[in-house]
Amino acid sequence: MKHFTSVHDVGDVHELVALAAQMKAQPRAWESVGKGRSLGLFFFNSSLRTRLSTQRAALNLGMEVTVMDASGGWQLELEDGVVMDGNAAEHIREAAGVLGRYFDLLGVRMFAGLHDRQADYEEHVLRRFLELTGKPVISLESATRHPLQSLADLLTIAQHKAIALPKIVLTWAPHPRALPQAVANSFAEWVLAAGYPLTIAQPEGFELAPQFTEGATLAYDQGEALRGAHFVYVKNWSAYHKYGLTAPQHTDWMITPEKMALTANGKLMHCLPVRRNVVVHEAVLDSAASLVLEQAENRIYAAQAVLYQLLKTL
Ligand code: CP
């Protein structure tokens, strides 16, 4: 693995999940592996879990970590050949080039803008980091994917499944704001790469990009989709086709105890942060069915497994 930006960078998904499980069982057993190695984490958007879990993971491996929070509006020019007489004070060529000289491994978070689908789906910022830093790059959530989250999600499923091929349902839920498709895209991509059957339930018009869902069953009746589910992954996403459109009026898509009763004692999953009583009813979040805190905990070991693999390439 040279970089970690999607499931396509990973050789064997199940091996990586198994490594993350080993790290979870003995977090400090590899603490000499990263001695003398540095990790720089750059956030163009806010974060609680990704920032702290990746730091925690690096410390477990004995690495030095530096975090730069650029979510306050640090403007980078991304295009070549422009006259830089606007708001951007620095070009990504210099910024990424400098970062590559300061750190052994780099992580970057930059969400989708949700205005220009082509630009978002071409992953301009991530691609420039890959081109310009000369160092292994970890996606801390890009415009279209959140692979560290997805790896943690697969670890959570692996540790809770009672049968080899559980029924996994990814369901859209309402939200007052337009959110990117990254978590849902990535979850679908990883679940399918792991060979699990996947049902995706969404209102008409909220289908994800086809390149992420090939092989999944698309459903438009949420109740039918939930019937017999072992894992219910809840997430809002804005529309891919009418790009950035949201639909907070679909309040009947919130996950409630009545809907969980349709499942086969299904477990609730969500990447967090979650809006209580909008996306998921609090009675479900606070129930024994909820895995959301364990998913967040597993972010440490997902990141640790990825850092370990990338350290081996240095
Ligand atoms: N799930 C997740 O990525 O959380 P943060 O946005 O807090 O990092």
Coordinates of C-alpha atoms and ligand atoms in Angstrom, one line a residue:
M1 CA 0.0 0.0 0.0
K2 CA 1.6 3.3 -1.2
H3 CA -1.2 5.7 -0.2
F4 CA -4.6 5.2 1.6
T5 CA -7.3 7.0 -0.3
S6 CA -9.8 4.3 -1.0
V7 CA -10.4 0.6 -0.9
H8 CA -8.6 0.3 -4.2
D9 CA -5.3 1.1 -2.4
V10 CA -5.7 -2.0 -0.2
G11 CA -4.6 -5.5 -1.3
D12 CA -6.8 -7.7 0.8
V13 CA -9.6 -6.0 2.8
H14 CA -10.1 -8.9 5.2
E15 CA -6.4 -9.0 6.0
L16 CA -6.4 -5.3 6.8
V17 CA -9.5 -5.7 9.0
A18 CA -7.7 -8.6 10.8
L19 CA -4.6 -6.4 11.4
A20 CA -6.9 -3.7 12.8
A21 CA -8.4 -6.3 15.2
Q22 CA -4.9 -7.4 16.3
M23 CA -4.1 -3.7 17.0
K24 CA -7.2 -3.4 19.0
A25 CA -6.3 -6.4 21.1
Q26 CA -2.8 -5.2 21.8
P27 CA -2.6 -1.4 20.9
R28 CA 0.9 -0.9 22.3
A29 CA 2.5 -4.1 20.9
W30 CA 3.9 -2.2 17.9
E31 CA 5.1 1.0 19.7
S32 CA 8.7 0.8 18.4
V33 CA 7.6 0.6 14.7
G34 CA 7.1 4.4 14.3
K35 CA 10.0 5.6 16.5
G36 CA 11.6 8.6 14.8
R37 CA 8.9 8.9 12.2
S38 CA 6.6 11.9 11.8
L39 CA 2.9 12.3 10.8
G40 CA 1.4 15.6 9.7
L41 CA -2.4 15.9 9.7
F42 CA -4.1 18.8 7.7
F43 CA -7.7 19.6 8.3
F44 CA -9.5 21.9 5.9
N45 CA -12.7 20.9 7.7
S46 CA -13.5 20.4 11.4
S47 CA -13.1 17.0 13.0
L48 CA -13.4 15.3 16.4
R49 CA -13.0 11.5 15.7
T50 CA -10.7 11.5 12.7
R51 CA -8.3 14.0 14.3
L52 CA -8.1 12.4 17.7
S53 CA -8.3 8.7 16.7
T54 CA -5.5 9.2 14.1
Q55 CA -3.3 11.0 16.6
R56 CA -4.0 8.2 19.1
A57 CA -3.1 5.6 16.5
A58 CA 0.2 7.3 15.7
L59 CA 1.1 7.6 19.4
N60 CA 0.4 3.9 19.9
L61 CA 3.0 3.3 17.1
G62 CA 5.5 5.6 18.7
M63 CA 5.2 8.3 16.0
E64 CA 5.5 12.1 16.4
V65 CA 2.3 13.8 15.3
T66 CA 1.6 17.4 14.2
V67 CA -2.0 18.7 13.5
M68 CA -2.8 21.8 11.5
D69 CA -6.3 23.0 11.7
A70 CA -7.0 25.1 8.5
S71 CA -10.8 24.9 8.9
G72 CA -10.8 28.7 9.7
G73 CA -10.5 29.6 6.0
W74 CA -6.9 29.1 4.8
Q75 CA -7.3 29.6 1.1
L76 CA -5.1 27.6 -1.2
E77 CA -4.9 28.2 -5.0
L78 CA -5.3 24.8 -6.7
E79 CA -5.1 25.7 -10.4
D80 CA -1.9 26.2 -12.3
G81 CA -1.3 29.2 -14.4
V82 CA -3.6 31.6 -12.6
V83 CA -2.7 35.2 -11.6
M84 CA -2.9 35.0 -7.8
D85 CA -4.4 38.4 -7.1
G86 CA -7.5 37.0 -5.2
N87 CA -8.0 35.7 -1.7
A88 CA -5.7 32.7 -1.9
A89 CA -2.3 33.7 -0.5
E90 CA -0.5 30.4 -1.2
H91 CA -0.5 27.9 -4.1
I92 CA -0.9 24.2 -3.4
R93 CA 2.4 23.6 -5.3
E94 CA 4.4 25.3 -2.6
A95 CA 2.2 24.3 0.3
A96 CA 2.1 20.6 -0.5
G97 CA 5.8 20.6 -1.5
V98 CA 6.7 22.2 1.9
L99 CA 4.6 19.7 3.8
G100 CA 6.3 16.8 2.0
R101 CA 9.6 18.1 3.4
Y102 CA 8.4 18.3 7.0
F103 CA 6.8 14.9 7.5
D104 CA 7.2 11.2 6.6
L105 CA 3.5 10.5 6.3
L106 CA 0.7 13.1 5.5
G107 CA -3.0 13.0 6.1
V108 CA -5.5 15.5 4.6
R109 CA -9.1 16.2 5.0
M110 CA -11.1 18.3 2.5
F111 CA -14.8 17.8 2.1
A112 CA -16.8 18.2 -1.1
G113 CA -17.9 21.7 -1.9
L114 CA -21.3 20.4 -3.2
H115 CA -21.5 23.0 -6.0
D116 CA -19.4 21.5 -8.8
R117 CA -19.9 17.7 -9.0
Q118 CA -17.2 17.2 -11.6
A119 CA -14.6 19.1 -9.5
D120 CA -15.6 17.2 -6.3
Y121 CA -15.6 13.8 -8.0
E122 CA -12.2 14.5 -9.6
E123 CA -10.8 15.0 -6.1
H124 CA -8.7 18.0 -7.0
V125 CA -7.2 18.6 -3.5
L126 CA -6.4 15.0 -2.7
R127 CA -4.9 14.5 -6.2
R128 CA -2.6 17.5 -5.8
F129 CA -1.4 16.2 -2.4
L130 CA -0.7 12.8 -4.0
E131 CA 1.2 14.5 -6.9
L132 CA 3.1 17.2 -5.0
T133 CA 4.1 15.9 -1.5
G134 CA 6.3 13.0 -2.6
K135 CA 5.1 11.2 0.6
P136 CA 2.5 8.5 1.4
V137 CA -0.9 10.3 1.8
I138 CA -3.8 9.2 3.9
S139 CA -7.3 10.5 3.2
L140 CA -8.9 11.8 6.4
E141 CA -12.1 12.2 4.3
S142 CA -12.0 13.5 0.8
A143 CA -14.8 14.9 -1.4
T144 CA -16.0 11.4 -2.4
R145 CA -14.7 8.9 0.2
H146 CA -14.0 8.4 3.9
P147 CA -11.8 5.2 3.9
L148 CA -10.6 5.3 7.5
Q149 CA -14.3 5.4 8.6
S150 CA -15.1 2.5 6.3
L151 CA -12.3 0.4 7.6
A152 CA -13.4 1.0 11.2
D153 CA -17.0 0.1 10.1
L154 CA -15.9 -3.2 8.6
L155 CA -13.9 -4.0 11.8
T156 CA -17.1 -3.3 13.8
I157 CA -19.2 -5.5 11.5
A158 CA -16.6 -8.3 11.6
Q159 CA -16.6 -8.2 15.4
H160 CA -20.4 -8.3 15.7
K161 CA -21.6 -10.5 12.9
A162 CA -23.1 -13.9 13.9
I163 CA -23.2 -15.3 10.4
A164 CA -20.7 -15.1 7.5
L165 CA -22.9 -13.0 5.3
P166 CA -25.1 -10.7 7.4
K167 CA -27.8 -8.6 5.8
I168 CA -26.4 -5.0 5.8
V169 CA -28.6 -2.1 5.0
L170 CA -27.4 1.4 4.3
T171 CA -30.3 3.8 4.7
W172 CA -30.6 7.5 3.9
A173 CA -32.0 9.6 6.7
P174 CA -33.1 13.2 6.9
H175 CA -30.9 16.1 7.9
P176 CA -31.4 19.9 7.8
R177 CA -28.2 20.6 5.9
A178 CA -26.7 19.3 2.6
L179 CA -24.1 16.7 3.5
P180 CA -21.5 15.1 1.1
Q181 CA -21.9 11.6 -0.2
A182 CA -18.4 10.5 1.0
V183 CA -19.3 8.3 4.0
A184 CA -22.1 6.5 2.1
N185 CA -20.0 6.1 -1.1
S186 CA -17.1 4.7 0.9
F187 CA -19.2 2.4 3.1
A188 CA -20.8 0.9 0.0
E189 CA -17.5 0.5 -1.8
W190 CA -15.8 -1.3 1.2
V191 CA -18.8 -3.5 2.1
L192 CA -19.1 -4.7 -1.5
A193 CA -15.3 -5.2 -1.8
A194 CA -15.5 -7.3 1.3
G195 CA -18.0 -9.5 -0.4
Y196 CA -21.0 -8.7 1.8
P197 CA -24.5 -8.3 0.2
L198 CA -25.6 -4.7 0.6
T199 CA -29.1 -3.1 0.3
I200 CA -29.2 0.7 0.0
A201 CA -32.5 2.4 0.8
Q202 CA -33.1 6.0 -0.3
P203 CA -35.9 8.2 -1.5
E204 CA -36.3 8.6 -5.3
G205 CA -33.6 11.0 -6.5
F206 CA -31.1 10.2 -3.8
E207 CA -29.3 7.3 -5.5
L208 CA -25.5 7.4 -5.0
A209 CA -23.1 7.6 -7.9
P210 CA -23.3 4.2 -9.8
Q211 CA -19.6 3.6 -9.6
F212 CA -19.9 3.1 -5.8
T213 CA -23.1 1.0 -5.7
E214 CA -22.6 -1.6 -8.5
G215 CA -23.6 -4.9 -7.0
A216 CA -25.8 -3.4 -4.3
T217 CA -29.6 -3.8 -4.3
L218 CA -31.3 -0.4 -4.4
A219 CA -34.6 0.0 -2.4
Y220 CA -37.1 2.8 -2.1
D221 CA -39.3 1.4 0.6
Q222 CA -37.2 1.8 3.8
G223 CA -39.4 -0.5 5.9
E224 CA -39.1 -3.4 3.4
A225 CA -35.4 -2.9 3.2
L226 CA -35.0 -3.0 6.9
R227 CA -36.9 -6.3 7.3
G228 CA -34.4 -9.0 8.5
A229 CA -31.4 -6.7 8.6
H230 CA -28.5 -7.5 10.9
F231 CA -26.8 -4.1 10.5
V232 CA -28.5 -0.8 9.8
Y233 CA -26.1 1.9 8.7
V234 CA -27.8 5.2 8.9
K235 CA -26.5 8.3 7.0
N236 CA -27.8 11.4 5.4
W237 CA -26.3 12.4 2.0
S238 CA -27.3 15.1 -0.4
A239 CA -28.3 14.1 -4.0
Y240 CA -25.6 13.0 -6.5
H241 CA -27.8 13.5 -9.6
K242 CA -29.4 16.9 -8.7
Y243 CA -26.0 17.6 -7.1
G244 CA -26.2 18.9 -3.5
L245 CA -30.0 18.9 -3.2
T246 CA -31.2 17.9 0.2
A247 CA -34.7 16.8 1.5
P248 CA -35.2 17.5 5.2
Q249 CA -39.0 17.2 4.6
H250 CA -38.6 13.4 4.5
T251 CA -38.9 13.2 8.3
D252 CA -40.5 9.8 8.0
W253 CA -37.0 8.4 7.0
M254 CA -35.7 8.9 10.6
I255 CA -34.7 5.6 12.3
T256 CA -37.0 4.9 15.2
P257 CA -37.5 1.9 17.6
E258 CA -40.5 0.8 15.4
K259 CA -38.2 0.6 12.4
M260 CA -35.5 -1.3 14.3
A261 CA -38.2 -3.8 15.3
L262 CA -38.5 -4.8 11.7
T263 CA -34.8 -6.0 11.7
A264 CA -33.4 -9.3 12.9
N265 CA -32.2 -7.8 16.2
G266 CA -30.3 -5.5 13.9
K267 CA -27.4 -3.3 15.2
L268 CA -27.4 0.4 14.5
M269 CA -24.4 2.0 12.9
H270 CA -23.6 5.7 12.2
C271 CA -20.2 7.4 11.6
L272 CA -21.1 10.3 14.0
P273 CA -21.7 13.2 14.6
V274 CA -25.4 12.4 14.5
R275 CA -28.4 14.7 15.1
R276 CA -30.6 13.0 17.7
N277 CA -34.3 12.8 16.9
V278 CA -33.6 14.0 13.3
V279 CA -31.5 11.3 11.8
V280 CA -31.9 8.6 14.6
H281 CA -34.4 8.6 17.5
E282 CA -32.6 8.9 20.8
A283 CA -34.2 5.7 22.1
V284 CA -32.3 3.8 19.4
L285 CA -29.0 5.6 19.9
D286 CA -29.2 4.9 23.7
S287 CA -30.2 1.3 23.2
A288 CA -28.1 -1.9 23.4
A289 CA -28.5 -2.1 19.6
S290 CA -26.3 0.9 19.0
L291 CA -22.7 0.4 17.9
V292 CA -21.9 4.0 17.3
L293 CA -19.4 4.4 20.1
E294 CA -17.6 1.2 19.2
Q295 CA -17.4 2.4 15.6
A296 CA -15.7 5.6 16.9
E297 CA -13.4 3.6 19.1
N298 CA -12.5 1.4 16.2
R299 CA -11.3 4.5 14.3
I300 CA -8.1 4.3 16.4
Y301 CA -7.3 0.7 15.3
A302 CA -8.3 1.3 11.6
A303 CA -5.9 4.2 11.5
Q304 CA -3.2 2.3 13.4
A305 CA -3.4 -0.6 10.8
V306 CA -3.1 1.9 8.0
L307 CA -0.2 3.8 9.5
Y308 CA 1.6 0.5 10.2
Q309 CA 1.2 -0.5 6.5
L310 CA 2.5 2.8 5.3
L311 CA 5.4 2.9 7.7
K312 CA 6.6 -0.4 6.2
T313 CA 7.0 1.4 2.8
L314 CA 9.4 4.1 4.1
Ligands
CP1 N1 -16.9 10.3 11.6 C1 -16.0 11.3 11.5 O1 -15.2 11.4 10.6 O2 -16.0 12.2 12.5 P1 -15.3 13.5 12.6 O3 -15.9 14.4 11.5 O4 -15.5 14.1 13.9 O5 -13.8 13.3 12.3

